[in-house]
XYZ file of C-alpha atoms in Angstrom:
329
model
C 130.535 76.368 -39.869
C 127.565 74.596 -38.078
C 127.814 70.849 -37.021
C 125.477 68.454 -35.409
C 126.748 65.495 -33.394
C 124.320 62.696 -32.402
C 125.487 61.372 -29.067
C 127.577 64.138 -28.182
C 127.392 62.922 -24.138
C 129.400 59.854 -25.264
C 133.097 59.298 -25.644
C 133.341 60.354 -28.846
C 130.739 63.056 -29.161
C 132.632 65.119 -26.369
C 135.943 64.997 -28.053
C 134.032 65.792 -30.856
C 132.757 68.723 -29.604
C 136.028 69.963 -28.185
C 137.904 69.420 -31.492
C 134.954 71.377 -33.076
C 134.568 74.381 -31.052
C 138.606 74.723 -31.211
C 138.037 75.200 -34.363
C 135.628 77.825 -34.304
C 132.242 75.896 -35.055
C 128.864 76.333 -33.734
C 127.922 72.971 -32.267
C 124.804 71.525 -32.034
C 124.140 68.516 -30.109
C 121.544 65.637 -29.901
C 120.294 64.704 -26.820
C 117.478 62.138 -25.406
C 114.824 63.257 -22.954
C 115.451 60.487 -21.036
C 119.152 60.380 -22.003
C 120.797 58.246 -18.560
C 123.792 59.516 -19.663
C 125.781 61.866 -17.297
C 127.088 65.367 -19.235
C 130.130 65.551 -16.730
C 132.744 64.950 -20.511
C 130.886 68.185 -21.452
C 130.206 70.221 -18.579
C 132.968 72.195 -19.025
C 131.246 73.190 -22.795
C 128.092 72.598 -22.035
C 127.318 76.118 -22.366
C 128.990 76.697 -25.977
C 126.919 73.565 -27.215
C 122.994 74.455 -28.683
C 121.208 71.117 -27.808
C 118.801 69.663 -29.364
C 116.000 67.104 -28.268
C 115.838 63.987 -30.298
C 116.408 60.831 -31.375
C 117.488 58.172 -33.702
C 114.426 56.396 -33.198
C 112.098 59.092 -34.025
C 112.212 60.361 -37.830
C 110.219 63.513 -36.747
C 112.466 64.409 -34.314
C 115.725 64.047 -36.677
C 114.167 65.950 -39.496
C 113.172 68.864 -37.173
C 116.726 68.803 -35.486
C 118.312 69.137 -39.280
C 115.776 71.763 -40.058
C 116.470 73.551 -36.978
C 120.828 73.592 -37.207
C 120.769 73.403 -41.100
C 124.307 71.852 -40.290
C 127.251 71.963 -42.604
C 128.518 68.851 -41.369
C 126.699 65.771 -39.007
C 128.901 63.475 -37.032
C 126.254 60.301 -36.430
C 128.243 58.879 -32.942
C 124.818 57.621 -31.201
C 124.836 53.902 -31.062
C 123.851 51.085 -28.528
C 127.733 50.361 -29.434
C 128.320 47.534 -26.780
C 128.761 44.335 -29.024
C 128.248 42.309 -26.595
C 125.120 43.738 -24.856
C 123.692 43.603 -27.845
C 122.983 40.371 -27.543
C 120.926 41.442 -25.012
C 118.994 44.120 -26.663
C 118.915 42.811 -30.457
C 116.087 44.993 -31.613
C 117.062 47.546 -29.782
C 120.537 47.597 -31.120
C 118.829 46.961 -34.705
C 116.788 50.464 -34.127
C 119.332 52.527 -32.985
C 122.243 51.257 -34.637
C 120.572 50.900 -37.584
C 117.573 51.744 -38.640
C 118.413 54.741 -36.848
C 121.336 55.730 -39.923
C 118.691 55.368 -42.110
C 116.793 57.796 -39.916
C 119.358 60.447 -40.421
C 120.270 59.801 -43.902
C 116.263 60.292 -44.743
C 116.285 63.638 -42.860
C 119.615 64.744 -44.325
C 118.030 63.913 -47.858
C 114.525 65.427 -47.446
C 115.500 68.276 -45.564
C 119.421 69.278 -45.600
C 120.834 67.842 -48.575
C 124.292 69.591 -48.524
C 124.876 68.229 -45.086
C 128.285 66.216 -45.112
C 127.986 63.219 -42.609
C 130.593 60.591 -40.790
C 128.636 57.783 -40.137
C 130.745 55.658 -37.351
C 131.010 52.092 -38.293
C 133.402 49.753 -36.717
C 135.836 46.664 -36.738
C 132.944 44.504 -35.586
C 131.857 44.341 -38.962
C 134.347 42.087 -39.802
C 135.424 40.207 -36.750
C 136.981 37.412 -38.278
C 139.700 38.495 -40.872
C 142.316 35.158 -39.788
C 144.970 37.442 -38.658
C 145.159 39.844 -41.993
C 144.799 43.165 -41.345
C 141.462 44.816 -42.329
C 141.515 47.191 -44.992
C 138.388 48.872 -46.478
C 137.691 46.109 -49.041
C 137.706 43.293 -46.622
C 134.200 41.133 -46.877
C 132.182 41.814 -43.631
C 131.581 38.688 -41.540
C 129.964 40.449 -38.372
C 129.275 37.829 -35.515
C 127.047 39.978 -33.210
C 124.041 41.362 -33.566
C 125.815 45.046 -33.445
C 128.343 44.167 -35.924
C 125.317 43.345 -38.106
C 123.693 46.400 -36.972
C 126.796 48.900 -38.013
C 127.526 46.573 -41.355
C 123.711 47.691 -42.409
C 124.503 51.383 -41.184
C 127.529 50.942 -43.299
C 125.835 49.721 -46.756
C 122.711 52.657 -46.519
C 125.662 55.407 -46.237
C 127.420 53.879 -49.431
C 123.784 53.658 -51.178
C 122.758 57.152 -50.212
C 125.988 58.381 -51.705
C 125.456 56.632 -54.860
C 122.223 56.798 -55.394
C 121.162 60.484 -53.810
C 124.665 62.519 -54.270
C 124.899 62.608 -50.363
C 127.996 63.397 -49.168
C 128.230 60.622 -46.860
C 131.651 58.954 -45.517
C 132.003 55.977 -42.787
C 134.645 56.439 -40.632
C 135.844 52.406 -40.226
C 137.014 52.700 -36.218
C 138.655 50.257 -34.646
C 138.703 50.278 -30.978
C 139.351 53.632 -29.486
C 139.848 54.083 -25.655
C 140.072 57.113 -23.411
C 139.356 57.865 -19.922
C 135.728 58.557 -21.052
C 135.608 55.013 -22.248
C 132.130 53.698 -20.579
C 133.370 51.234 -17.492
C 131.464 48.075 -19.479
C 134.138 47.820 -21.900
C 137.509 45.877 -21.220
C 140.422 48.769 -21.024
C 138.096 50.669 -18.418
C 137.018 47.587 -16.640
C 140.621 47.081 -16.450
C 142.089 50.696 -15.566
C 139.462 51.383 -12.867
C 139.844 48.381 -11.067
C 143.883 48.959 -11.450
C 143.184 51.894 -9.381
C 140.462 50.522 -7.059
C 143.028 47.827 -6.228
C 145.994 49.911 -5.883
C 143.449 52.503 -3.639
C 142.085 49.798 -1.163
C 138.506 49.697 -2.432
C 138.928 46.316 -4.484
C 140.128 43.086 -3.767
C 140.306 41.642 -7.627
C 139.075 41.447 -11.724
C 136.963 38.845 -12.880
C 137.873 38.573 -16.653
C 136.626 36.000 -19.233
C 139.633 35.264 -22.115
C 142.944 36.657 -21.773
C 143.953 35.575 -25.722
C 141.967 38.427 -27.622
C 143.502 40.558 -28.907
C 142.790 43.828 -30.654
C 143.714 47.277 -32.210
C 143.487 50.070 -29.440
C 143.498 53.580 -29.973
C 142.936 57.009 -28.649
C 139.060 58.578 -29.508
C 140.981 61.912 -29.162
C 143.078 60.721 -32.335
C 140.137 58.791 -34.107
C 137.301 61.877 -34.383
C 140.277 64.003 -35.306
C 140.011 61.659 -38.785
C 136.366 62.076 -38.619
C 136.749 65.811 -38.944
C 139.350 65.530 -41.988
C 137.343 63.198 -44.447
C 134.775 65.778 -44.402
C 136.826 68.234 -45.480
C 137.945 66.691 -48.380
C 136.374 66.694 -51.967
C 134.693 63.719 -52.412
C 133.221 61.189 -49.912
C 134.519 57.891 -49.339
C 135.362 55.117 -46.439
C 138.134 55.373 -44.795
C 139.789 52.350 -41.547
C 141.144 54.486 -38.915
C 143.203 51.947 -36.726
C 146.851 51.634 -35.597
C 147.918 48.799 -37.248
C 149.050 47.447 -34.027
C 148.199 44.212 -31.883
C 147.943 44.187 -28.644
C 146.290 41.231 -25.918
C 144.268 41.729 -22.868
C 147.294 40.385 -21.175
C 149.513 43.981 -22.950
C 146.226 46.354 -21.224
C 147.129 44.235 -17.817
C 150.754 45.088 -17.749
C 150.633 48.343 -18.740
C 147.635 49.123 -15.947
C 148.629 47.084 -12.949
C 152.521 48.276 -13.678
C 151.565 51.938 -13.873
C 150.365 51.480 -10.145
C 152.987 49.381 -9.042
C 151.203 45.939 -8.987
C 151.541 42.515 -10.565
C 147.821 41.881 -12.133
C 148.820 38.209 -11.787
C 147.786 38.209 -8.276
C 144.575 39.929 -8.581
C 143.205 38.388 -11.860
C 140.533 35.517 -11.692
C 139.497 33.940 -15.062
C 135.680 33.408 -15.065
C 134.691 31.173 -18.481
C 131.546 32.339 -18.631
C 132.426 35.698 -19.760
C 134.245 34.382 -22.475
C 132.577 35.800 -25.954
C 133.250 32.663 -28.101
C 133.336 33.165 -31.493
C 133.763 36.878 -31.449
C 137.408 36.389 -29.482
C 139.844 36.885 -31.888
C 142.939 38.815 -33.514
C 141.969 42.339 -35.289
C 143.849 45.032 -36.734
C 142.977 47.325 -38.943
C 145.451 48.999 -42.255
C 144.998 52.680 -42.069
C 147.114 53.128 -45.093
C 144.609 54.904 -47.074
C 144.104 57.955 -44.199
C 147.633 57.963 -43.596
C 147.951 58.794 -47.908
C 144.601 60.706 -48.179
C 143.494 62.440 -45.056
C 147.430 63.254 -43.685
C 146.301 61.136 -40.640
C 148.189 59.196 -37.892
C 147.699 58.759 -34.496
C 149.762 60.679 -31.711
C 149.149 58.744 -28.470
C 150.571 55.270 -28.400
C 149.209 51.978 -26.800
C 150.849 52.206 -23.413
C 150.619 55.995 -23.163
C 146.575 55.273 -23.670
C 146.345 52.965 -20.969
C 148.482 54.917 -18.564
C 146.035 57.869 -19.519
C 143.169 55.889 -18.513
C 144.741 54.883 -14.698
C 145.480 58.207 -14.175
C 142.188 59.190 -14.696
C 140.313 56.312 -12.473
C 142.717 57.216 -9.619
C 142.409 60.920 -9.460
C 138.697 60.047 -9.597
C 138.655 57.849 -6.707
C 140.849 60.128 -4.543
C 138.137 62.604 -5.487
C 135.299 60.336 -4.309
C 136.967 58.910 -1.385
C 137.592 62.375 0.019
C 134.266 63.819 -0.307
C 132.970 60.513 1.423
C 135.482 61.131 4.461
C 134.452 64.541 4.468
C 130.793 63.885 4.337
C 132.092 61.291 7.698
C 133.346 64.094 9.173
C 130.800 66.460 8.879
């Protein structure tokens, strides 16, 4: 089995990869020229992956990669996927996020038409569901300009399934965490400066609202459903979520705890960070993967978060030593 995976430097494209080549795949994986990200959550692969230059901005590019791997299967995990940076970079989160599905779908139906794909959407497609758990008939109602961006990814991957045969699925995520969570979003703002504070090299967090709360999960557990819907019979949607509700205020206690600290006294509230409308309960009902796909997930909320500390603070040990070696020297 071949498989291409479109930001396979990210969070989820590692694990991906790792689930993938466990399995005995040959991976292919699309990769920028002037990608900024860092390859250290593949380095240890790196040299069982076959990359690929491209992009989801350039058709050409896309339609030579799928010509190139011929892939039996494309997980589509390249996204500007920071909701609220995209507020900052609207068209570029437009392009990528996407125009950039259509992008893929067009190359997957002009050029590999038996590919299977997992398009990633997410809970910010919905955003405001008034405390119901989403399922995957809940109305959209994005309220960024990413949520917007994934809801249109979303729609062409339904359309090119019913309209072209494509064996398209969206995998409906809702957040997913992991110690290769990128430091701008909230669980890895929080875990790293758990451990920065507990290590000496931080005095405090600045946070915005302490109410939202949300549906966290493990990306380990979440591409693991990825993987299953395509190897069922027929494409569909699917939410992958763990039904559970948990505020920033849970992530806090679970963090500062794991180190032996009361976040309390390192906390300051800064309104300006506060995302307004977007701040609000979510949960997802995964009761259709749990039937279909066989799915649940295996690591639990304050497992996750302890997961994520230990990671920031074996990484600081790691830096502060080479910096009091490099003093010594």
């Amino acid at each position: 089995m071949r498989a291409l995976i479109t930001g396979i430097t990210g969070q989820d494209g590692s694990y991906l990869a790792e689930l993938l080549l466990e399995k005995g795949y040959e991976v292919f994986g699309l990769v920028r020229r002037d990608d900024p990200e860092r390859y250290d959550y593949i380095r240890p692969i790196a040299s069982r992956i076959r990359f690929i230059e491209g992009d989801l901005t350039d058709q050409g590019s896309l339609n030579a990669a799928l010509r190139l791997s011929q892939p039996h299967e494309l997980y589509n995990a390249a996204a500007q996927s920071f909701a609220a940076g995209s507020w900052r970079q609207p068209l570029e989160t437009a392009d990528v996020t996407g125009v950039g599905v259509l992008r893929v779908l067009e190359a997957i139906r002009t050029h590999s038409p038996k590919t299977k794909l997992v398009q990633a959407s997410s809970s910010e497609m919905f955003s405001r569901t008034d405390g119901i758990p989403v399922t995957e008939k809940t109305p959209f109602h994005p309220r960024s300009p990413y949520g917007v961006a994934k809801a249109f990814a979303h729609n062409l991957a339904v359309n090119y399934r019913e309209s072209f045969g494509i064996f398209a699925c969206s995998c409906i995520c809702f957040n997913h965490e992991s110690p290769r969570r990128g430091s701008e979003f909230l669980t890895r703002k929080v875990t790293q400066h758990a451990a920065a504070i507990k290590m000496g090299t931080k005095d405090k967090l600045t946070l915005g609202n302490l109410d939202a709360r949300r549906d966290w999960g493990f990306a380990g557990d979440f591409v693991r459903a990825m993987w299953l819907m395509l190897q069922q019979p027929a494409a569909d949607d699917y939410v992958i979520a763990t039904g559970e509700v948990h505020g920033v205020r849970d992530v806090l206690d679970v963090a500062f705890s794991y180190v032996g600290l009361n976040w309390r006294n390192y906390v300051e509230i800064d309104s300006t960070l506060v995302r307004g409308p977007q701040d609000c309960t979510l949960f997802g009902d995964a009761s259709k993967a749990r039937k279909m796909l066989g799915w649940k997930p295996e690591v639990n909320f304050q497992r996750l978060i302890e997961m994520m500390v230990e990671s920031d603070l074996d990484t600081l040990r790691r830096e502060l030593a080479g910096r009091s070696a490099a003093a010594g020297a």
